[in-house]
Amino acid sequence: MIDILFVNPPSPDEHIYIRDINRSGRRSRERTIWPQTSLALLAAVMEQKGYSVDVWDCIGADIDWKIFKERLRQARPDYLVAIAVTTTITNDIYTTFLAKALGTKTIIVGPHITNEPEKTMACFPTVDYGILGESEETLPDLLDVDRKGGDLKGIKGIVFRNKDALIVNPERELIADLDSLPIPLHEKLPLANYRLPYVGKNITFVLASRGCPFNCIYCRQPIMWRRVVRSRSAVSMFSELEYVKRIGVENVAFHSDTFTIRKDIVLDLCKLIIENGLRIRWICNSRVDTVDEEMLSYMKRAGCWMIAYGIESGSDIILRNAKKGGEATVEKASRTVKMTKKAGIQVWGYFIIGLPGETWETIDQTIRLSKSLPLDFVNFAVGAPYPGTEFYEMALENGWLESLQWEDFDQNYSAIVSYPELTSDDVIKAIRKAYKAWVLRPSGLFAYLKGFNSIENMKTLLAIGWRHLLISKEN
């Protein structure tokens, strides 16, 4: 037996789902298999505390429910810690049903339980404990007290059952120093199976920071990180890069709400990579108003080959409605993308269709912008009002929501917001229109075919093409 089993649950169907401790989840149309480094970090924390641990990424390791049941019966852990996200909540909670039948105590983590602690616990009686917000300090406190049969009322950041009552304890202070956290147990993950479009396989995440100072209405990071920005030091990140390189990882994606939020740290990290001759390929996400030529030059020299920018819309009105903030304008997006390409770094553009105020006119502006930029890859997502976001509260207040079923909140496949001038069906049609408009032109087709640089990437891009460019009517 092991003390603690950390689980990314099996898929509810034949599709791939993206889950993480700080995400509400979505079904992957681009066949992304998300590295479970957040679970590996929790496992590392508990191993340091003297607990025996294991991590099962059922999506990454292709473990279905039949295999999971048998392996769980054999493992019989004392505690099961599972990610439970909004889009697959009922499916994910099934892990706790199976575990409870074996006498295992059950814990769920993530933004869903953080935002809806009492409602979630009331709906799912097989959950013993929920951890609210960051888990790395809460989980060891919880288990140390629970194992001794102590009083849980003093454990900040949990929800639990006390006879017939649900007790939600006060929130815990955020971790001040991310450098105090150990390196995740990457070696317990199916690293060879992780994949991202264009990037390929054998990839892992390296945590760079948590939190973002901006107030975008659709963003879920305030649920977990409360808009408080905390960054790891360059030295701490570099040591983890050296470690993952030693265990054979070929690609790194920095896990951060906005990787480039601290220029000084980015430059220090790049200089460490360059000065020590560490050869590693890496990508990151960013905002168009948080980079400059100097930063991009250092990032390129240090191995960065792609940046994913949240461009969101081709309409400044929509950007203002979404409270994108800062200097994130259409003009700034255009200049930044071109500056990035000039630095020799590829660009992945993220767009959202269906934010407040969206019309066919603003959608056409977004499509025109996406076509005008020298982008190497694009993602057009549904404007999804995940529970806990300002967008969700706006949708409730204005009567825009067509569903309150948690599983319908999916930015890839389920449009559930209808405006008087734009229906949810229109949003899905617009996304298909955007993909076709971007790809079915010489430069777009070239960028699309350029990704056929491996069998794995070819499969991914063909799957995307089938869903969005050919005959598929799947939502």
Short mmCIF file of C-alpha atoms in Angstrom, two decimals, residues 75-258:
data_model
loop_
_atom_site.label_atom_id
_atom_site.label_comp_id
_atom_site.label_asym_id
_atom_site.label_seq_id
_atom_site.Cartn_x
_atom_site.Cartn_y
_atom_site.Cartn_z
CA ALA A 75 -2.86 -0.21 -4.69
CA ARG A 76 -5.37 0.51 -1.89
CA PRO A 77 -3.89 3.89 -0.91
CA ASP A 78 -4.69 5.50 2.42
CA TYR A 79 -5.60 8.74 0.63
CA LEU A 80 -6.65 9.56 -2.92
CA VAL A 81 -6.13 13.12 -4.18
CA ALA A 82 -7.91 13.77 -7.49
CA ILE A 83 -8.22 16.74 -9.80
CA ALA A 84 -11.91 17.50 -10.36
CA VAL A 85 -12.64 20.13 -13.00
CA THR A 86 -15.85 21.80 -14.06
CA THR A 87 -16.23 20.25 -17.50
CA THR A 88 -15.90 16.64 -16.28
CA ILE A 89 -16.92 16.99 -12.66
CA THR A 90 -19.27 13.99 -12.40
CA ASN A 91 -16.79 11.75 -14.17
CA ASP A 92 -13.91 12.93 -12.00
CA ILE A 93 -15.77 12.37 -8.74
CA TYR A 94 -16.21 8.72 -9.70
CA THR A 95 -12.62 8.23 -8.53
CA THR A 96 -13.78 9.02 -5.00
CA PHE A 97 -16.68 6.57 -5.25
CA LEU A 98 -14.31 3.73 -6.15
CA ALA A 99 -11.77 4.76 -3.52
CA LYS A 100 -14.32 5.01 -0.70
CA ALA A 101 -15.46 1.45 -1.43
CA LEU A 102 -11.90 0.35 -0.57
CA GLY A 103 -11.73 2.34 2.66
CA THR A 104 -9.56 5.10 1.14
CA LYS A 105 -10.08 8.68 2.26
CA THR A 106 -10.78 11.06 -0.62
CA ILE A 107 -9.66 14.59 -1.39
CA ILE A 108 -10.36 16.75 -4.43
CA VAL A 109 -8.45 19.84 -5.56
CA GLY A 110 -8.84 22.54 -8.17
CA PRO A 111 -10.82 25.68 -9.01
CA HIS A 112 -14.19 23.93 -9.03
CA ILE A 113 -14.15 22.91 -5.38
CA THR A 114 -12.43 26.23 -4.56
CA ASN A 115 -15.27 28.22 -6.09
CA GLU A 116 -18.17 25.95 -5.10
CA PRO A 117 -17.08 24.17 -1.89
CA GLU A 118 -20.44 23.58 -0.19
CA LYS A 119 -22.41 22.87 -3.35
CA THR A 120 -19.80 20.41 -4.62
CA MET A 121 -19.54 18.56 -1.30
CA ALA A 122 -23.34 18.42 -1.00
CA CYS A 123 -23.67 16.94 -4.49
CA PHE A 124 -20.94 14.34 -4.03
CA PRO A 125 -21.01 12.59 -0.64
CA THR A 126 -18.02 10.34 -1.47
CA VAL A 127 -15.69 13.34 -1.19
CA ASP A 128 -14.24 13.54 2.32
CA TYR A 129 -12.23 16.74 1.94
CA GLY A 130 -11.82 19.57 -0.55
CA ILE A 131 -8.76 21.76 -0.68
CA LEU A 132 -9.49 25.37 -1.54
CA GLY A 133 -6.87 27.22 -3.53
CA GLU A 134 -3.20 26.29 -3.30
CA SER A 135 -2.63 22.80 -1.96
CA GLU A 136 1.09 22.53 -1.24
CA GLU A 137 0.86 23.79 2.36
CA THR A 138 -2.71 22.73 3.05
CA LEU A 139 -2.40 19.06 2.14
CA PRO A 140 0.41 18.18 4.58
CA ASP A 141 -1.37 20.05 7.38
CA LEU A 142 -4.62 18.22 6.62
CA LEU A 143 -3.08 14.75 6.53
CA ASP A 144 -0.91 15.26 9.59
CA VAL A 145 -3.98 16.19 11.66
CA ASP A 146 -6.35 13.70 10.06
CA ARG A 147 -4.02 10.75 10.64
CA LYS A 148 -3.98 11.57 14.34
CA GLY A 149 -7.74 12.06 14.50
CA GLY A 150 -7.27 15.70 15.46
CA ASP A 151 -9.53 18.72 15.09
CA LEU A 152 -9.72 19.88 11.47
CA LYS A 153 -11.30 23.22 12.30
CA GLY A 154 -7.87 24.81 12.58
CA ILE A 155 -6.73 23.76 9.09
CA LYS A 156 -7.03 26.76 6.81
CA GLY A 157 -8.13 26.24 3.21
CA ILE A 158 -10.28 23.11 3.46
CA VAL A 159 -13.93 22.08 3.35
CA PHE A 160 -14.94 18.94 5.22
CA ARG A 161 -17.84 17.06 6.76
CA ASN A 162 -18.62 17.22 10.47
CA LYS A 163 -21.44 14.73 11.00
CA ASP A 164 -24.33 16.20 9.00
CA ALA A 165 -22.75 19.63 8.57
CA LEU A 166 -20.34 21.00 5.97
CA ILE A 167 -17.56 23.14 7.40
CA VAL A 168 -15.72 25.62 5.19
CA ASN A 169 -12.63 26.86 6.98
CA PRO A 170 -11.08 30.31 6.37
CA GLU A 171 -8.87 30.63 3.30
CA ARG A 172 -5.16 30.04 3.64
CA GLU A 173 -2.55 32.67 2.92
CA LEU A 174 -0.86 32.27 -0.45
CA ILE A 175 2.62 30.77 -0.56
CA ALA A 176 4.94 33.75 -0.39
CA ASP A 177 8.07 32.08 -1.77
CA LEU A 178 7.57 29.69 -4.69
CA ASP A 179 11.28 28.84 -4.50
CA SER A 180 10.49 27.02 -1.25
CA LEU A 181 8.62 24.35 -3.21
CA PRO A 182 10.52 21.24 -4.32
CA ILE A 183 11.11 20.21 -7.91
CA PRO A 184 8.10 18.15 -9.06
CA LEU A 185 8.50 14.39 -9.42
CA HIS A 186 8.58 14.61 -13.21
CA GLU A 187 9.89 11.06 -13.40
CA LYS A 188 6.56 9.73 -12.10
CA LEU A 189 4.76 11.14 -15.15
CA PRO A 190 4.37 9.54 -18.62
CA LEU A 191 6.63 12.21 -20.10
CA ALA A 192 7.03 10.51 -23.48
CA ASN A 193 3.26 10.66 -24.04
CA TYR A 194 2.72 14.37 -23.45
CA ARG A 195 2.19 16.42 -26.59
CA LEU A 196 1.29 19.89 -27.81
CA PRO A 197 0.51 20.97 -31.39
CA TYR A 198 3.66 21.88 -33.34
CA VAL A 199 5.77 21.20 -30.24
CA GLY A 200 5.52 17.42 -30.49
CA LYS A 201 5.97 14.87 -27.72
CA ASN A 202 8.20 14.41 -24.68
CA ILE A 203 7.32 17.71 -23.04
CA THR A 204 6.86 18.85 -19.47
CA PHE A 205 5.89 22.04 -17.67
CA VAL A 206 8.18 24.11 -15.47
CA LEU A 207 6.37 26.42 -13.07
CA ALA A 208 7.46 30.04 -13.57
CA SER A 209 4.92 32.06 -11.62
CA ARG A 210 1.41 32.17 -10.26
CA GLY A 211 -1.07 34.98 -10.58
CA CYS A 212 -1.61 37.91 -12.91
CA PRO A 213 -2.22 41.60 -12.09
CA PHE A 214 -4.77 42.09 -14.87
CA ASN A 215 -8.55 41.78 -14.58
CA CYS A 216 -9.74 39.87 -17.67
CA ILE A 217 -13.35 38.88 -16.99
CA TYR A 218 -13.00 35.36 -18.45
CA CYS A 219 -9.81 34.36 -16.62
CA ARG A 220 -9.91 31.67 -13.93
CA GLN A 221 -6.61 32.45 -12.24
CA PRO A 222 -8.21 34.78 -9.63
CA ILE A 223 -10.10 31.77 -8.26
CA MET A 224 -6.86 30.07 -7.26
CA TRP A 225 -4.25 32.82 -7.10
CA ARG A 226 -6.39 35.90 -6.24
CA ARG A 227 -4.54 38.10 -8.76
CA VAL A 228 -1.44 38.05 -6.56
CA VAL A 229 1.69 37.65 -8.69
CA ARG A 230 4.46 35.47 -7.29
CA SER A 231 7.44 34.45 -9.41
CA ARG A 232 10.14 31.86 -9.00
CA SER A 233 13.69 33.09 -9.17
CA ALA A 234 15.79 32.50 -12.27
CA VAL A 235 18.14 30.25 -10.27
CA SER A 236 15.25 28.07 -9.08
CA MET A 237 13.83 27.66 -12.58
CA PHE A 238 17.25 26.99 -14.06
CA SER A 239 17.92 24.18 -11.60
CA GLU A 240 14.67 22.52 -12.67
CA LEU A 241 15.56 22.93 -16.34
CA GLU A 242 18.85 21.16 -15.68
CA TYR A 243 16.98 18.40 -13.88
CA VAL A 244 14.40 17.72 -16.60
CA LYS A 245 17.17 17.79 -19.20
CA ARG A 246 19.02 15.09 -17.25
CA ILE A 247 15.98 12.81 -17.21
CA GLY A 248 15.58 13.08 -20.97
CA VAL A 249 12.93 15.77 -21.49
CA GLU A 250 13.27 17.36 -24.92
CA ASN A 251 10.75 20.21 -24.70
CA VAL A 252 9.69 22.55 -21.91
CA ALA A 253 6.67 24.82 -21.64
CA PHE A 254 6.81 27.36 -18.84
CA HIS A 255 3.67 27.10 -16.72
CA SER A 256 2.60 30.63 -15.91
CA ASP A 257 -0.35 32.95 -16.25
CA THR A 258 1.97 35.43 -17.97
#
